[in-house]
Coordinates of N, CA and C in Angstrom, one line a residue:
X1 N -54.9 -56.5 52.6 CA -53.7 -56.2 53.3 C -53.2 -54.8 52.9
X2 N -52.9 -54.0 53.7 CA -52.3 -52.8 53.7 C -50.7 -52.5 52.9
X3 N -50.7 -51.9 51.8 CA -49.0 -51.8 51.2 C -48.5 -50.7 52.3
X4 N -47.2 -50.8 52.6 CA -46.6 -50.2 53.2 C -45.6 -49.4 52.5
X5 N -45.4 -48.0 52.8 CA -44.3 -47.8 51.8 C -42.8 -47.7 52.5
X6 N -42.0 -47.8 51.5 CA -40.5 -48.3 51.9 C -39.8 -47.3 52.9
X7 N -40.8 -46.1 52.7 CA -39.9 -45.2 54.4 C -40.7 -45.7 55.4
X8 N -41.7 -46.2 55.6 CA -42.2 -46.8 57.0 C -41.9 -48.5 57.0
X9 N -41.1 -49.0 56.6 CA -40.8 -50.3 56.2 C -39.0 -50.1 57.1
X10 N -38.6 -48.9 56.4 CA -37.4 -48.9 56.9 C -37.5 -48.4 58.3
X11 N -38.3 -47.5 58.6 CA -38.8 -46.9 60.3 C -39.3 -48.5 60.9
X12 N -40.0 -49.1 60.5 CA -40.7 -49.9 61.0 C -39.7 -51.2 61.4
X13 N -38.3 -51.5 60.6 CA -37.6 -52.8 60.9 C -36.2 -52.0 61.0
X14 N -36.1 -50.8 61.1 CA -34.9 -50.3 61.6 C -33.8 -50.3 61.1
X15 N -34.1 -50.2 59.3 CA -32.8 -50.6 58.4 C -31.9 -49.6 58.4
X16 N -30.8 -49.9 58.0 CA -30.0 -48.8 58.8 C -29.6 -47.9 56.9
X17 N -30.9 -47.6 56.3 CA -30.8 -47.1 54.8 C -31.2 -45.6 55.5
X18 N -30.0 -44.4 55.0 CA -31.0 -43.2 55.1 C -32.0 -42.6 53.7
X19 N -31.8 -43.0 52.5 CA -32.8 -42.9 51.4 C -32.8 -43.7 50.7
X20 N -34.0 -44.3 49.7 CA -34.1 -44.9 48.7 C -34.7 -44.3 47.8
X21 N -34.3 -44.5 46.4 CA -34.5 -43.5 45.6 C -34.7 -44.4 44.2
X22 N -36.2 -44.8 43.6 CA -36.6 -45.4 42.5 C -36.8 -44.2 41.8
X23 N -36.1 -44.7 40.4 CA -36.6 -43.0 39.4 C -35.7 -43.7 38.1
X24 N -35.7 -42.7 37.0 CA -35.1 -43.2 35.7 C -33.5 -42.3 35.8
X25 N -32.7 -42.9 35.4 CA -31.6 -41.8 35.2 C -30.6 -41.4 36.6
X26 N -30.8 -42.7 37.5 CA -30.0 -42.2 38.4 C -28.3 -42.2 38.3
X27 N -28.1 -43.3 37.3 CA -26.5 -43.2 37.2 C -26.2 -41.7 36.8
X28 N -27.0 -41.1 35.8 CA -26.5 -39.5 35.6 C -26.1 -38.7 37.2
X29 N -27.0 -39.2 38.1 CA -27.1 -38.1 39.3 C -25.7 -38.9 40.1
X30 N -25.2 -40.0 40.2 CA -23.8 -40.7 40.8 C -23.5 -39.8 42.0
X31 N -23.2 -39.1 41.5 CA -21.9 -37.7 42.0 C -22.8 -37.1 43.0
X32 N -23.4 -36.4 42.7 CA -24.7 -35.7 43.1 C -25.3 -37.1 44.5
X33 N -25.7 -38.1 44.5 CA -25.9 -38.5 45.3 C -25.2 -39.4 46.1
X34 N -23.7 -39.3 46.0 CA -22.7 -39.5 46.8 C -22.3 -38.5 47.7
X35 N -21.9 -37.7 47.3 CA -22.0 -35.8 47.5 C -23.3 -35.9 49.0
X36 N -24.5 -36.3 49.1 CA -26.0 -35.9 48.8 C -25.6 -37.0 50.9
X37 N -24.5 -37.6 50.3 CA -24.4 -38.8 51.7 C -23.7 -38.4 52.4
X38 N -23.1 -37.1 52.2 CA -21.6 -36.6 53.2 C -20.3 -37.1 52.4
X39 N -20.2 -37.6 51.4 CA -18.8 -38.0 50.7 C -18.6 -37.2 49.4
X40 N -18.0 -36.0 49.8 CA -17.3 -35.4 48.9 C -15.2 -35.1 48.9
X41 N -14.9 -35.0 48.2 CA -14.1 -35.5 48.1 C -13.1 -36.6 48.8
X42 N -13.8 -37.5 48.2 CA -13.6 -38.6 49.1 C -12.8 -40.0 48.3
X43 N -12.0 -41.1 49.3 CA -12.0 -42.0 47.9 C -12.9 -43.1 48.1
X44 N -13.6 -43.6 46.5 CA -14.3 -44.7 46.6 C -13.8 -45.4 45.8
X45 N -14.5 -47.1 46.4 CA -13.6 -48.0 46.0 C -15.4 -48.2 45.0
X46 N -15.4 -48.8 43.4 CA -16.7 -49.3 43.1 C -16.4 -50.6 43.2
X47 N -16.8 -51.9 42.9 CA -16.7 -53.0 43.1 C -18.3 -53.5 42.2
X48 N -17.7 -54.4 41.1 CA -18.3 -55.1 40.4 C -18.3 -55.9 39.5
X49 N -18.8 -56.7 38.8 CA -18.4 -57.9 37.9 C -18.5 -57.8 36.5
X50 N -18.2 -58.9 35.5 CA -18.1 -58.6 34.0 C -19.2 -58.1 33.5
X51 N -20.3 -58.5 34.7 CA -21.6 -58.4 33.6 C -22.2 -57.5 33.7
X52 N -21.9 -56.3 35.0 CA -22.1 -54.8 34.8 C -21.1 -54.0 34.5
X53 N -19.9 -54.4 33.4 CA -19.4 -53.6 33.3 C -19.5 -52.2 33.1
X54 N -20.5 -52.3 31.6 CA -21.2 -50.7 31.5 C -21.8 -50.1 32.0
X55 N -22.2 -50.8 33.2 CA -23.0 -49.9 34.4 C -22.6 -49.4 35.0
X56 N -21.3 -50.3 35.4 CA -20.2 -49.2 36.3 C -19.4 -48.2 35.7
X57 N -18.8 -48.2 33.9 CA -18.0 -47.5 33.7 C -19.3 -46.5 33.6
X58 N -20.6 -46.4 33.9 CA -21.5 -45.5 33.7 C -21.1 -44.3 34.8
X59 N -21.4 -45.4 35.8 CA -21.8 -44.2 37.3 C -20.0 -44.1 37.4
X60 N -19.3 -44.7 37.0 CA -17.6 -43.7 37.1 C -17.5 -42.8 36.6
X61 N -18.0 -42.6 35.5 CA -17.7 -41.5 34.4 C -19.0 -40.5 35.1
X62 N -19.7 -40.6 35.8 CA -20.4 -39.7 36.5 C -19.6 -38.9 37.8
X63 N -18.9 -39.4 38.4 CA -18.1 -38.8 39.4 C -17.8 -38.1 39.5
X64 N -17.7 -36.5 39.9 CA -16.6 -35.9 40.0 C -15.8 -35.0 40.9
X65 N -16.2 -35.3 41.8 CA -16.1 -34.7 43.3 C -15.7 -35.6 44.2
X66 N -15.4 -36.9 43.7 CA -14.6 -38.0 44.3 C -14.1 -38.5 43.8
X67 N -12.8 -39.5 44.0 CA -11.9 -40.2 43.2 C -12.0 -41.4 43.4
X68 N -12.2 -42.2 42.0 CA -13.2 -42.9 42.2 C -11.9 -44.4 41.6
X69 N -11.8 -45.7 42.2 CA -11.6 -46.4 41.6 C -12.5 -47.7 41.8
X70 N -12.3 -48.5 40.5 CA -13.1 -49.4 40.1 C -12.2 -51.1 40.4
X71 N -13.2 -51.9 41.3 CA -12.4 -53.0 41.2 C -13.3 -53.8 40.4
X72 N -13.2 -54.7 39.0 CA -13.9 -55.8 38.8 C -13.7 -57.0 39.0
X73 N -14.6 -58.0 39.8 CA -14.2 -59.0 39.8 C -14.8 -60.0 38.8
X74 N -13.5 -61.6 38.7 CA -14.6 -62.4 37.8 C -15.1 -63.1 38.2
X75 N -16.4 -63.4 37.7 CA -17.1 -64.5 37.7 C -17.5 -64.4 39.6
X76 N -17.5 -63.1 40.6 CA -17.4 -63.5 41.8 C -18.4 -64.7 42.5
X77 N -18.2 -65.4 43.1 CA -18.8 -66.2 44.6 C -18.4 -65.7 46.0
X78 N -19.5 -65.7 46.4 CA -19.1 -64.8 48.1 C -18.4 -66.3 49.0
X79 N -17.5 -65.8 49.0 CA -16.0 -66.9 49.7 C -14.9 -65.8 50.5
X80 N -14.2 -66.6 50.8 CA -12.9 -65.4 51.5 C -12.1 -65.3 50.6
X81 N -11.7 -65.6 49.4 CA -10.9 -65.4 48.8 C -11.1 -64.3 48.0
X82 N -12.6 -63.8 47.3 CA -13.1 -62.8 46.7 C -13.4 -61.5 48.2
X83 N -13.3 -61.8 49.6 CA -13.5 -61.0 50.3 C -11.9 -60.6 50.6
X84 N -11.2 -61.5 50.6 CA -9.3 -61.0 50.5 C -9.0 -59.9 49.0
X85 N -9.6 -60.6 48.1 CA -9.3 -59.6 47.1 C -9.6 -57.7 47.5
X86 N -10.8 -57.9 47.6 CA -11.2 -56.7 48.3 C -10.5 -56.0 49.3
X87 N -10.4 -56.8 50.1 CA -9.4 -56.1 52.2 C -8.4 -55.8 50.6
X88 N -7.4 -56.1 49.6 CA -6.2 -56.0 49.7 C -6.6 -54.6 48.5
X89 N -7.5 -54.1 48.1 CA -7.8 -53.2 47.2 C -8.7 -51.7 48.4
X90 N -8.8 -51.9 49.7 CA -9.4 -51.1 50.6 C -8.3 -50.0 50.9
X91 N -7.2 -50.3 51.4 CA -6.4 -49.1 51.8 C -6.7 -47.8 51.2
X92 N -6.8 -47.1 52.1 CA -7.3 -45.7 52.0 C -8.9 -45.0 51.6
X93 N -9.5 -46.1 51.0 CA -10.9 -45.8 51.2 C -11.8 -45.6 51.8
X94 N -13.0 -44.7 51.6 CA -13.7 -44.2 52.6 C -15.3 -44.9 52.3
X95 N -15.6 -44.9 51.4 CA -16.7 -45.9 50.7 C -16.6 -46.5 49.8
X96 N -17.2 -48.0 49.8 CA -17.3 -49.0 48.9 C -18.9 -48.9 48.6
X97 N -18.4 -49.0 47.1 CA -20.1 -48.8 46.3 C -20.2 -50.1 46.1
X98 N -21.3 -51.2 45.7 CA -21.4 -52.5 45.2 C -22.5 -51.8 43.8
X99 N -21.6 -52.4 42.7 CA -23.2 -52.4 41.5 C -23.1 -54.0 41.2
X100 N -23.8 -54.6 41.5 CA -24.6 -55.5 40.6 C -25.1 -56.7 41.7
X101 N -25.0 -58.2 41.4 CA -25.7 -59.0 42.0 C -25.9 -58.6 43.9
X102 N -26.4 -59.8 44.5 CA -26.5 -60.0 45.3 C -24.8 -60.8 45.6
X103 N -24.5 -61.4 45.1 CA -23.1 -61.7 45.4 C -22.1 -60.9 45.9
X104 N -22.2 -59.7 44.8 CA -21.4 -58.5 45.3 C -21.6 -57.4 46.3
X105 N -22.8 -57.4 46.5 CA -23.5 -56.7 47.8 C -23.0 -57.4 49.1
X106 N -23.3 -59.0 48.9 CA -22.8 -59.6 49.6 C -21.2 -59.4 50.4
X107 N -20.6 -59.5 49.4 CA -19.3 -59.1 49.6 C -18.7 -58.2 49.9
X108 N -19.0 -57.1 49.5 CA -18.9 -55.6 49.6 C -19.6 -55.6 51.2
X109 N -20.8 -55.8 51.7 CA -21.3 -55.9 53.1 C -20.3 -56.8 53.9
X110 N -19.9 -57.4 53.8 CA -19.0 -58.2 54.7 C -17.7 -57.5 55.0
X111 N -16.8 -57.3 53.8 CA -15.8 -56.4 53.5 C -15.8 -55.3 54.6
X112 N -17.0 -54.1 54.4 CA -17.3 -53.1 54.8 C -17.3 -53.4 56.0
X113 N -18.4 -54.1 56.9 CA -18.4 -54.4 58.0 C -17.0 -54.8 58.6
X114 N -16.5 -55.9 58.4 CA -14.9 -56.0 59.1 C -14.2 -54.9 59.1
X115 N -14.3 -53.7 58.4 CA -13.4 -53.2 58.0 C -13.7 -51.6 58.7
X116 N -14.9 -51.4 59.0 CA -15.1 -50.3 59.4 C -15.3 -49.3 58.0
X117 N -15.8 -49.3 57.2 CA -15.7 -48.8 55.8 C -17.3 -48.7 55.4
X118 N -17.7 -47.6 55.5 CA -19.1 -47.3 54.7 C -19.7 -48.1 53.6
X119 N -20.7 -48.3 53.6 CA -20.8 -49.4 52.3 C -22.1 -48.7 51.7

């Protein structure tokens, strides 16, 4: 069977990703590849849970060409109640980052979509 690689995977099923980017050290580059998307000085909302905390105060403390605020949530489940939390933390934001599970992606995707909000 043929491997395909992930820019003809994304041409091929029409994901709506304009780059992916596997490498070491990408929290350093944060800024740089927000910037890299069309959002500079912009506000972002981060969104994520206890268990990446240090991940996130990682790529915050990378920032700096956008104003960046951090929502964590606990223990999240993708429910309405953790997607209310969010709608009530959106005002004025222009992109919502998700770092960690699939839960949060989840949420953050949902969020984003109703909301008209980059994700």
């Amino acid at each position: 069977m043929k491997k395909e690689s992930i820019e003809n995977l994304i041409k091929k099923y029409n994901f709506p990703l304009k780059k992916v980017i596997i490498e070491s050290g990408l929290m350093l580059k944060s800024d740089e590849l927000i910037c890299d998307l069309g959002f500079s000085q912009k506000n972002i909302l981060l969104i994520s849970d206890n268990n990446l905390i240090k991940i996130s105060n990682n790529i915050a403390s990378n920032v700096k060409n956008n104003k960046l605020e951090k929502l964590i949530l606990e223990d999240p489940t993708a429910d309405d109640v953790n997607v209310n939390i969010i709608k009530n933390e959106i005002k004025n934001i222009d992109l919502i980052l998700a770092v960690g599970s699939g839960t949060i992606n989840d949420l953050c995707k949902i969020t984003s979509y109703q909301n008209n909000i980059p994700y």
